[in-house]
Coordinates of C-alpha atoms and ligand atoms in Angstrom, one line a residue:
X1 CA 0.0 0.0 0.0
X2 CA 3.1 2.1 -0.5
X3 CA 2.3 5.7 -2.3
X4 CA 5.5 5.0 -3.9
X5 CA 5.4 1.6 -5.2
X6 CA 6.2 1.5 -8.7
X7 CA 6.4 -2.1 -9.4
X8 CA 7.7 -3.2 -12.9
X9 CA 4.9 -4.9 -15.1
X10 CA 5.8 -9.0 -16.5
X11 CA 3.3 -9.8 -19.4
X12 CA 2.7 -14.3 -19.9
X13 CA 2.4 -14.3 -23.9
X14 CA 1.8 -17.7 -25.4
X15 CA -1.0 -19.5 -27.6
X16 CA -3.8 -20.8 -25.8
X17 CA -3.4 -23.8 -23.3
X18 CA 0.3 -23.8 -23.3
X19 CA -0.1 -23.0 -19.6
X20 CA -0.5 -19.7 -18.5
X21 CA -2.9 -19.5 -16.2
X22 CA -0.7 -22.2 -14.3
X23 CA 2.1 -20.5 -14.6
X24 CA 0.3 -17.4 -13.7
X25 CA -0.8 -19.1 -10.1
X26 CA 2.6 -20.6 -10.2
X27 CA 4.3 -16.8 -9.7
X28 CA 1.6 -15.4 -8.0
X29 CA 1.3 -18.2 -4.9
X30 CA -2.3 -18.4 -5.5
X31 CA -5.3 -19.6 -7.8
X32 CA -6.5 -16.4 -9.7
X33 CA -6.5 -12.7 -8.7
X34 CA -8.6 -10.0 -10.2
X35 CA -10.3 -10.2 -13.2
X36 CA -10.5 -7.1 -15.4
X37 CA -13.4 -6.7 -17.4
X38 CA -11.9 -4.5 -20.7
X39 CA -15.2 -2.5 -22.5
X40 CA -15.1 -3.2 -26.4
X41 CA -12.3 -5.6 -26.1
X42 CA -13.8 -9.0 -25.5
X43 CA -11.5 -10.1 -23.0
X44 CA -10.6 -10.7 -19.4
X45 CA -7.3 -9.6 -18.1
X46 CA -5.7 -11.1 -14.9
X47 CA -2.9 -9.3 -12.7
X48 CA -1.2 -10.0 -9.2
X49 CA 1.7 -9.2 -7.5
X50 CA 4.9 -11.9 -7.5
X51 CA 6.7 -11.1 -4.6
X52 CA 9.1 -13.9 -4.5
X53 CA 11.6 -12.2 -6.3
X54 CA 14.2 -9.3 -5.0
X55 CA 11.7 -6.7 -5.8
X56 CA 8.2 -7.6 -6.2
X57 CA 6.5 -7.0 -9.9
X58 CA 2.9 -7.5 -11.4
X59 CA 2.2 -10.6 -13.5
X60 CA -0.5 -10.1 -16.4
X61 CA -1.9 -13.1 -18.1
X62 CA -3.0 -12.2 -21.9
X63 CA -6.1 -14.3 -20.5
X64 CA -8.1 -17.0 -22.6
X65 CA -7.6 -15.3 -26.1
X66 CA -8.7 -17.2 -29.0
X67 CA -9.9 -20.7 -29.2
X68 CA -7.4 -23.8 -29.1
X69 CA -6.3 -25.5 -32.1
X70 CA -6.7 -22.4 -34.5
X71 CA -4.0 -22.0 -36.7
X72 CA -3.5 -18.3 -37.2
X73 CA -3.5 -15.0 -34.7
X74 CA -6.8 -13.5 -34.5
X75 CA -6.7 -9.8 -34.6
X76 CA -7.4 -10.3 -31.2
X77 CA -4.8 -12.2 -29.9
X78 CA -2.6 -10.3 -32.3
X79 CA -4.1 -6.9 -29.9
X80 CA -4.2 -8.7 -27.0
X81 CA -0.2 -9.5 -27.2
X82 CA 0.6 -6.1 -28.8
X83 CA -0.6 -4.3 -26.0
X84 CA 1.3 -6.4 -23.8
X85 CA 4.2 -5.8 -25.6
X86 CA 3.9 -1.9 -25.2
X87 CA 2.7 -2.1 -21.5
X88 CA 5.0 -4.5 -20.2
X89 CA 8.7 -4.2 -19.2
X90 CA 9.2 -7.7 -19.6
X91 CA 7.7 -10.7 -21.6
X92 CA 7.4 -14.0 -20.6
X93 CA 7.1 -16.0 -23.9
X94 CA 5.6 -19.4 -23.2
X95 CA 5.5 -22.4 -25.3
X96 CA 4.2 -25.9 -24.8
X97 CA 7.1 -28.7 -25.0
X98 CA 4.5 -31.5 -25.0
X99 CA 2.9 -30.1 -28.5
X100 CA 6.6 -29.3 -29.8
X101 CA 6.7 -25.7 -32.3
X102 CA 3.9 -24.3 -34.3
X103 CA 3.5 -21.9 -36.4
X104 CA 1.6 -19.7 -34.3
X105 CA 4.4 -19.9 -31.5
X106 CA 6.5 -18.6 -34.5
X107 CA 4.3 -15.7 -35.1
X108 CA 4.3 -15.0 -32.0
X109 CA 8.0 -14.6 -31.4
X110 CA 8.3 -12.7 -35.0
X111 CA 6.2 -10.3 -33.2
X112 CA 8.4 -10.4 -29.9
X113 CA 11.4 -10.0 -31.9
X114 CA 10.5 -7.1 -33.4
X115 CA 9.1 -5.4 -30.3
X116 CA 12.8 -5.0 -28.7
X117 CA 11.6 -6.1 -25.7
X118 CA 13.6 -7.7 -23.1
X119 CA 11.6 -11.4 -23.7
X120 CA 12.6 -14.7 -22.3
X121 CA 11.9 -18.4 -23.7
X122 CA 9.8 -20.5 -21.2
X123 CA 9.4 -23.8 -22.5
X124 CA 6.6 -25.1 -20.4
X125 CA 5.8 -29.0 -19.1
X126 CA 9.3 -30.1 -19.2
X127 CA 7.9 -32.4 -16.1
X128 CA 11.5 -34.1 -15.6
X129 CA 15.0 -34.2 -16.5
X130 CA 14.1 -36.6 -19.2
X131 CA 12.0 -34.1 -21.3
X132 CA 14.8 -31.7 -20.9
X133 CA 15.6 -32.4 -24.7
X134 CA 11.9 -31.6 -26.1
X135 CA 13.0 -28.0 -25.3
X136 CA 15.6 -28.1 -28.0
X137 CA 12.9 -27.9 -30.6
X138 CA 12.5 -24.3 -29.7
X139 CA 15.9 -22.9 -29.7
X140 CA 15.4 -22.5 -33.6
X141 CA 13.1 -19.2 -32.2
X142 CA 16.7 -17.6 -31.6
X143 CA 15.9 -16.3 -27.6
X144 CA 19.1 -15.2 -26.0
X145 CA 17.3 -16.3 -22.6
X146 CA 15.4 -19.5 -23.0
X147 CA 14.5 -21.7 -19.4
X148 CA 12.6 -24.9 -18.7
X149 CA 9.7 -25.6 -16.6
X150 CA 7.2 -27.2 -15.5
X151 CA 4.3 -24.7 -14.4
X152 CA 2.4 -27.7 -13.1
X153 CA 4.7 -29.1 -11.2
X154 CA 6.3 -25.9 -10.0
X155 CA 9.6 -27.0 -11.7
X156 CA 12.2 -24.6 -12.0
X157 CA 10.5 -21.5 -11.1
X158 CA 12.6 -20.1 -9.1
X159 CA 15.4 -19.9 -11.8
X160 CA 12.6 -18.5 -13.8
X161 CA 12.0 -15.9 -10.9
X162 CA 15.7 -15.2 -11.1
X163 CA 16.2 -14.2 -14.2
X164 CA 12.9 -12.0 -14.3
X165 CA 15.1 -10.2 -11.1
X166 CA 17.7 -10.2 -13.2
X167 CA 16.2 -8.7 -16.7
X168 CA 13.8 -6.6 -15.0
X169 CA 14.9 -2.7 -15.2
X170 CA 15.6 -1.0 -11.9
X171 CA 14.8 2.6 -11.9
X172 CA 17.2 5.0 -13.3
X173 CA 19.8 6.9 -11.8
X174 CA 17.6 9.9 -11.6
X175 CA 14.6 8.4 -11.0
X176 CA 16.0 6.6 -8.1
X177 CA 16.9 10.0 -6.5
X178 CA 13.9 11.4 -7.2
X179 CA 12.4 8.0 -5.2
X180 CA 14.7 8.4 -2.5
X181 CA 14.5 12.0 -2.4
X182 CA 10.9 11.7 -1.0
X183 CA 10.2 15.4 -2.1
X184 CA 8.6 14.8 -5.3
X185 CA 4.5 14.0 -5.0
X186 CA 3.9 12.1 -8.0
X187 CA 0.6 12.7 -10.2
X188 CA -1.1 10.8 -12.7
X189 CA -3.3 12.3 -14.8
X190 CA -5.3 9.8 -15.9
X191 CA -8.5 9.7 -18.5
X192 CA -9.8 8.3 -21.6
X193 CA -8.3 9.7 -24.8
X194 CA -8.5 13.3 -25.9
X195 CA -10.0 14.9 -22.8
X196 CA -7.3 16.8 -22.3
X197 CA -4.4 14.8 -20.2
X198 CA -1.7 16.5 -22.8
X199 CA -3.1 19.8 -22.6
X200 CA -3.2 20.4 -19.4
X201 CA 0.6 19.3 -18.3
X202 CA 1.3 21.7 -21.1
X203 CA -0.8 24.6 -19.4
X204 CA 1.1 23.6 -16.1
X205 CA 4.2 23.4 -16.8
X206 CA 4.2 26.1 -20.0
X207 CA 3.2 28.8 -17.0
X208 CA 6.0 31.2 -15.0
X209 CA 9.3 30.0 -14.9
X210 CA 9.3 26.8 -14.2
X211 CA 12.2 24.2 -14.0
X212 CA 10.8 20.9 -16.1
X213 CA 12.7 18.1 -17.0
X214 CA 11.8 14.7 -18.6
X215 CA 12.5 11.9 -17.4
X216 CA 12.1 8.3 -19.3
X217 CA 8.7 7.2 -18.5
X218 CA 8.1 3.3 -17.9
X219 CA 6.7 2.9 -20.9
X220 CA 8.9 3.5 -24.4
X221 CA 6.6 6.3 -25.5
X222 CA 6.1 7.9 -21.9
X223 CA 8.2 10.5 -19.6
X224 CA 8.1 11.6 -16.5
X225 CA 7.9 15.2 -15.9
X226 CA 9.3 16.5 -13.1
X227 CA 8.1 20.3 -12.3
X228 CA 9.1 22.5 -9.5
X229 CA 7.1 25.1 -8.6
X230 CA 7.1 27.8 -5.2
X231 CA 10.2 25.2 -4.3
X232 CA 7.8 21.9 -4.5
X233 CA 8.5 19.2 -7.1
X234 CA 6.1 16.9 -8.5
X235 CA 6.3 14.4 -10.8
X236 CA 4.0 13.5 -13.6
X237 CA 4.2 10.0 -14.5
X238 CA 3.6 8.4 -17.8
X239 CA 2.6 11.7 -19.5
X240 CA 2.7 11.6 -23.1
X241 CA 5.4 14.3 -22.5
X242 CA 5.3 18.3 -23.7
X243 CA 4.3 19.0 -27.1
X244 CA 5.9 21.1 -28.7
X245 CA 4.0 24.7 -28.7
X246 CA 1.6 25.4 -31.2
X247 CA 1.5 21.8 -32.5
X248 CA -1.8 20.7 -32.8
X249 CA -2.2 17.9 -30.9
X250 CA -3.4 14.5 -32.7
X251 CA -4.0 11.9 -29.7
X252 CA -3.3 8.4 -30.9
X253 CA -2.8 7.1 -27.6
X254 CA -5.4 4.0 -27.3
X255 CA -6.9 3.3 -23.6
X256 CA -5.0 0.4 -21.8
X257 CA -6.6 -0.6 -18.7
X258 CA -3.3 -2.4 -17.7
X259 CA -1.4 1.6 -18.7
X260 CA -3.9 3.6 -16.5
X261 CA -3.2 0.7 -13.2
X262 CA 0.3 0.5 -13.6
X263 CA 0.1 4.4 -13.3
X264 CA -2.0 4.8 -10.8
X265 CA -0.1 1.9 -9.0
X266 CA 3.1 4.7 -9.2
X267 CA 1.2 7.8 -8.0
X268 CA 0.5 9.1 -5.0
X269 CA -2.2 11.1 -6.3
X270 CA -4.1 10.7 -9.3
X271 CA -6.5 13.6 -11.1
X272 CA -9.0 12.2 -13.4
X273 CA -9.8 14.2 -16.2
X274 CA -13.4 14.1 -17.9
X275 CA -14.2 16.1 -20.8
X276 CA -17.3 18.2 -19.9
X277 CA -18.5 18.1 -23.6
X278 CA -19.0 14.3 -23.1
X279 CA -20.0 14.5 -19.5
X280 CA -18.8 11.6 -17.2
X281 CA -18.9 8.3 -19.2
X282 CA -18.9 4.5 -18.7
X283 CA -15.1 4.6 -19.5
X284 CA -14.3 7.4 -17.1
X285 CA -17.1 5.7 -14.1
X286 CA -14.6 2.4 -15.3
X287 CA -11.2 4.8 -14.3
X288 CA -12.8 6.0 -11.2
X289 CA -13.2 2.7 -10.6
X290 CA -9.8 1.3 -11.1
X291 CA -8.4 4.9 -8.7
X292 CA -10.6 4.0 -6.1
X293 CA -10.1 0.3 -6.0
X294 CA -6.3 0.9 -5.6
X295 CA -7.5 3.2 -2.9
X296 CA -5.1 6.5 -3.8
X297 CA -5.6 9.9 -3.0
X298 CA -7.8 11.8 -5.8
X299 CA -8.9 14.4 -7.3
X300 CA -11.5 15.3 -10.3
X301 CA -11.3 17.4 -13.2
X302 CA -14.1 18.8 -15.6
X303 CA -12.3 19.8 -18.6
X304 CA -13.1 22.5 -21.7
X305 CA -14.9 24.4 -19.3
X306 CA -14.3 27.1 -22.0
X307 CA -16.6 25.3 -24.4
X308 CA -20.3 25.0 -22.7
X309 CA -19.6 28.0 -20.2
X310 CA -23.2 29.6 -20.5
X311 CA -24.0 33.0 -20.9
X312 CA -25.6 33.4 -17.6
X313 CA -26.0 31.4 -14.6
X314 CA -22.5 30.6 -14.7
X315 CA -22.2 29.6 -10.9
X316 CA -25.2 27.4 -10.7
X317 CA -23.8 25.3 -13.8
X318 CA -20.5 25.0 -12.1
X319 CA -22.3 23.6 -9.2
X320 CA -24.8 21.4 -10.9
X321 CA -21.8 19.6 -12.7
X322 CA -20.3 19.1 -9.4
X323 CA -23.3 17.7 -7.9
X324 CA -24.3 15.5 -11.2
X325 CA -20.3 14.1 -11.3
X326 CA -20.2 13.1 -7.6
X327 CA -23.8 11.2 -8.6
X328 CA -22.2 9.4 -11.4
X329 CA -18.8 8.2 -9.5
X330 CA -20.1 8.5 -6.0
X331 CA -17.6 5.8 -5.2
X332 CA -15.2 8.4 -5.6
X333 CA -16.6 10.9 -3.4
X334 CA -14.4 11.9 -1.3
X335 CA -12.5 13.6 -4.6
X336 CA -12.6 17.3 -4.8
X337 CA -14.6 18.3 -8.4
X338 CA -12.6 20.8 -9.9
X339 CA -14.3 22.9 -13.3
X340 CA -11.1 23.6 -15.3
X341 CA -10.1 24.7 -19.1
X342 CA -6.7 23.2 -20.1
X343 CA -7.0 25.3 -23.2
X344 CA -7.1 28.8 -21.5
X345 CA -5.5 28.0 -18.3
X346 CA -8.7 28.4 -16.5
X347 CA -8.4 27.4 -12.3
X348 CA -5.1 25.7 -13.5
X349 CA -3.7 27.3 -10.6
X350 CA -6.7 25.9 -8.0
X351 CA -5.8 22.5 -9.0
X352 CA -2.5 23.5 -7.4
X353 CA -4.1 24.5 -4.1
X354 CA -6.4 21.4 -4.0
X355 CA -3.5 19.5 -4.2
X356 CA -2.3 21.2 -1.2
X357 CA -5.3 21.2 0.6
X358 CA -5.0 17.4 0.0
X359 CA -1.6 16.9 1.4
X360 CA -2.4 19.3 4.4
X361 CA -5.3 16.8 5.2
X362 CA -2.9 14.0 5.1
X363 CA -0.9 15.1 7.6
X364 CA -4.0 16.1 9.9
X365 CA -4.0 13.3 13.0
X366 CA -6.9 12.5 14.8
X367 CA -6.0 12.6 18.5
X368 CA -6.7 9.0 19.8
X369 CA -8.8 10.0 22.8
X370 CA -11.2 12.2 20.0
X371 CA -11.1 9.0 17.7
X372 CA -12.3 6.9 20.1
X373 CA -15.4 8.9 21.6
X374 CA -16.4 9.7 18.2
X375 CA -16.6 6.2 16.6
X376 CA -18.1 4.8 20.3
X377 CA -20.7 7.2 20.0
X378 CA -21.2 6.2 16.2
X379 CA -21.5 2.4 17.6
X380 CA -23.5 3.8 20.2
X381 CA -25.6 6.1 17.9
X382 CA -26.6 3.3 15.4
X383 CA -25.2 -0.5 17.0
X384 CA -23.8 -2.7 13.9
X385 CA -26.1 -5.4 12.8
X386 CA -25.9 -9.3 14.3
X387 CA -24.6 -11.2 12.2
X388 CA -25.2 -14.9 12.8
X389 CA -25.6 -13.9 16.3
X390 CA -22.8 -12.1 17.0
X391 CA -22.3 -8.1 16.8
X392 CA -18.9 -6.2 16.8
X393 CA -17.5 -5.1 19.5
X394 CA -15.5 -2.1 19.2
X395 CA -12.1 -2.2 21.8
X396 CA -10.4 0.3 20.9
X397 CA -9.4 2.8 17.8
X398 CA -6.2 4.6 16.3
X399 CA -5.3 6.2 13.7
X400 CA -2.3 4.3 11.8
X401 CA 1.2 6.3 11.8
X402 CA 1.3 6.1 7.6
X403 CA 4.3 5.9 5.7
X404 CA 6.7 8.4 7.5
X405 CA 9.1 9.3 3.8
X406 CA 6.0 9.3 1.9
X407 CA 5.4 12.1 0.0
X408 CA 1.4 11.6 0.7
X409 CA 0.5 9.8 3.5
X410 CA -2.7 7.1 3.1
X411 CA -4.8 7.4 5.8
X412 CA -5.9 4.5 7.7
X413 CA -7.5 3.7 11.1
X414 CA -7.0 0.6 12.6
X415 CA -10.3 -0.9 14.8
X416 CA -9.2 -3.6 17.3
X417 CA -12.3 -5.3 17.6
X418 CA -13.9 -8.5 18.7
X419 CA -13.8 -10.2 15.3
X420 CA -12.9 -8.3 12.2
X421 CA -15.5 -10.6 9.9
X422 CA -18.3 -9.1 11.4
X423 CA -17.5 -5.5 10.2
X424 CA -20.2 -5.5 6.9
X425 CA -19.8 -3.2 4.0
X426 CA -22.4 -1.0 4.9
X427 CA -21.4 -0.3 8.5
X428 CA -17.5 0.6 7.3
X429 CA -19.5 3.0 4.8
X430 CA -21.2 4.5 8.0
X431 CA -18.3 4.6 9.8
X432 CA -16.0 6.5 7.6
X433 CA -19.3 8.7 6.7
X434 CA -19.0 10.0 10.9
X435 CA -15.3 10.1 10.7
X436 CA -15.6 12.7 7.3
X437 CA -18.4 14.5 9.4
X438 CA -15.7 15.2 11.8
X439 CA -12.2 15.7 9.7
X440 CA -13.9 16.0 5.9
X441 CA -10.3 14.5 4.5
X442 CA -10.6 15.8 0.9
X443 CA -9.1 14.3 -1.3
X444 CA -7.9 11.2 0.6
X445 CA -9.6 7.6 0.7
X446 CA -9.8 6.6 4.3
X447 CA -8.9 2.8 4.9
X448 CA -10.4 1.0 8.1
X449 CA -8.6 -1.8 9.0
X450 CA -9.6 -4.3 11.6
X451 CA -7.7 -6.3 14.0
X452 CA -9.0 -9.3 16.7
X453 CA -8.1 -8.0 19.9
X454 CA -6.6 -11.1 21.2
X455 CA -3.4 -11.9 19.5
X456 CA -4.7 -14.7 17.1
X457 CA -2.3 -14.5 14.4
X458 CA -4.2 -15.5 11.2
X459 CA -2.9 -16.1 7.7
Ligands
GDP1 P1 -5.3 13.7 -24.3 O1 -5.5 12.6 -25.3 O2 -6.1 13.4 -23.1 O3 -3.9 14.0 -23.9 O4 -5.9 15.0 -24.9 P2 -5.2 16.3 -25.6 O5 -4.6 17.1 -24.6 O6 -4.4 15.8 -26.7 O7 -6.5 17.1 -26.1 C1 -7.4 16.6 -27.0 C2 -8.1 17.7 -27.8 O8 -8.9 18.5 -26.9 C3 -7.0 18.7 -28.4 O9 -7.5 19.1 -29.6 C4 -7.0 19.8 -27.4 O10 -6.6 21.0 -28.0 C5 -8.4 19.9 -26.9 N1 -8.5 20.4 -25.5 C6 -7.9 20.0 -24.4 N2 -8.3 20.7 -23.4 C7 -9.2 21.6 -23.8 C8 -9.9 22.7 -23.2 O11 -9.9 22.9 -22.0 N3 -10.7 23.4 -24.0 C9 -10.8 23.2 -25.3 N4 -11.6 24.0 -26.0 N5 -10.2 22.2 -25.9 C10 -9.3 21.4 -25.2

């Protein structure tokens, strides 16, 4: 839950039933994580953390693209693997020893090839020593870094795991003391094509005198931007980077669910933009979504302002917006609604002191004596349900110290209680309702975390 983690992405490529998904659990210590569900491409997308690495990195499985036994890449697969290519620092190319090569294992690594990628060979259901020689069949693919395993049997994973470690990029001299500087908030700005990402990190950073440097971006076609401004850097991550002035802009970028994660992942803070021409659609409820579910500190922004500003009544609009965007992502609603213009610069500057409200609230502690009378009068106020019999108990409350070097501390309140399971969904909405009637929090998800009183050590 770090606001700094910025774990690289490994991508499982491979026709259908050569063993992904095993391999997939294999990595990931577990059966099946999340399941994405992409709008207009027909496909599911699984990620989890592998943590048995040095550094811990997301897996993606492609997922069940295309049928088995077909003989050619669909134009889906052909998208599916593409997009894994871009998003991914690392590929792991998997083929099936048991069914030797096939042409679409050859198409596939033509693609890989060409994609510069750093990629390594996993020959899958080499099940013992004596199948070792089945894997030479595939060194005909011309993979500098080829390994054997067997996902089923978890054989030879952890070489596998080492040379991921190995081939994985660590961050780059500067961005490393940018990370370790702990000065630097970094932002995503995050939204569907053409609402205006682009356009407004060149209306920040085009305005005074501002020191801006790019950095390489995780991504081949992203940067970082750093930006200091009144003596406080921030970094925008995977920006598209500053176009060059007067250039019109042409935005080819395609929406990858697995980009906007991975970026949200990095920030510490992410500002959704929404063009107000379109209003707030499925796609941008879907990215509110995705912010909210990785639980990071946000903040809203209605764009081209400029372009349905009426004539009169200018105020009520503004506020009507507001109110019909926190309906549409209430989810979200503990995210500020900002009305902005990227074009003409419009309350660029208020985004600046939203963000600051933000961190101020961050750093705001509850005193633990005021914490606890305020959620035991909330218990008291309206009791939590019984469940099966049994109601929680509330023992005692405090507000979790965060992440001391973090440039955004997450907010969390930890309840030692009687038995965590019996804290329902709606009651941990009610809860954090009273503590946001108390310290509002703008800006900043607020995580309640529940502990067993007695020391029974779980897990
Ligand atoms: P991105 O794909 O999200 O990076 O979007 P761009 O920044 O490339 O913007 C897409 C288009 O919307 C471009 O033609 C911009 O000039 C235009 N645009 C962006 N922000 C505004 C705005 O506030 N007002 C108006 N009128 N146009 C905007």
């Amino acid at each position: 839950m770090s606001g700094t983690n910025k774990s690289p992405n490994v991508a499982l490529v491979g026709r259908p039933n050569v063993g992904k998904s095993a391999l997939f659990n294999c990595l990931v210590g577990r059966k099946i994580a999340i399941v994405h569900d992409q709008p207009g491409i027909t496909r599911d997308r699984i990620s989890a953390v592998c943590r048995r690495g040095e550094q811990p990195f997301v897996v993606w499985d492609t997922g069940g693209v295309g049928g088995a036994g077909e003989s050619e890449l669909s134009t889906e697969v052909r998208r599916a693997v593409e997009e894994a290519i871009r998003d991914s620092d690392l590929l792991l190319f998997l083929v099936d020893a048991k069914d030797g090569l096939t042409p679409l294992d050859q198409e596939l690594a033509r693609m890989l090839r060409k994609s510069e990628k750093p990629a390594v060979l996993v020959v899958n259901k080499i099940d013992t020593e004596k199948h070792e020689n089945l894997a030479v069949d595939f060194a005909s693919l011309g993979f500098s870094e080829s390994l054997s395993i067997s996902a089923a049997h978890g054989r030879g994973i952890s070489d596998l795991i080492e040379s991921i470690d190995q081939l994985l990029p660590f961050p780059s001299a500067a961005d490393q003391s940018l990370l370790t500087s702990h000065q630097s908030l970094s932002i995503a700005i995050i939204g569907r094509p053409n609402v205006g990402k682009s356009s407004l990190i060149n209306s920040i950073v085009r305005s005074e005198r501002a020191i801006v440097s790019e950095l390489p971006g995780t991504t081949r076609d992203s940067v970082d931007i750093l930006y200091e401004r009144k003596g406080q850097k921030f970094l925008f991550i995977d920006t598209a980077g500053i176009r060059r002035r007067g250039k019109q802009s042409s935005s080819v970028e395609v929406f990858s669910v697995m980009r906007a994660e991975r970026s949200i992942r990095r920030a510490d803070l992410c500002v959704l933009i929404v063009d107000l021409t379109m209003g707030v659609t499925a796609q941008d409820k879907r990215i509110a979504g995705l912010i909210q579910k990785a639980r990071k500190a946000a903040l809203v922004v209605l764009n081209k302002w400029d372009l349905i500003r009426p004539k009169h009544s200018e105020r009520k609009m503004m506020a009507q917006l507001v109110n019909e965007t926190r309906a549409r992502i209430f989810f979200l609603d503990y995210a500020p609604v900002l009305i902005a213009s990227a074009l003409t610069g419009e309350n660029i500057e208020k985004l600046f002191e939203v963000i600051a409200k933000v961190r101020r609230a961050a750093r705001e502690r509850m005193g633990t004596g005021v914490l606890n009378r305020l959620l035991r009068s909330a218990f008291a106020a309206n009791p939590p349900p019984m469940v099966s019999g049994r109601r929680l108990k509330l023992f005692y409350v405090a507000q979790a110290s965060g992440i001391p070097e973090a440039a955004l501390e997450p907010l969390e309140f930890v309840l030692f209680v009687n038995d965590p399971r019996l804290l329902s969904e709606t009651y941990r909405r009610y809860l954090e309702a009273r503590i946001r009637k108390a310290k509002p929090y703008p800006g900043l998800p607020i995580i309640l975390t529940c502990r067993p009183r007695q020391e029974t050590r779980r897990k």
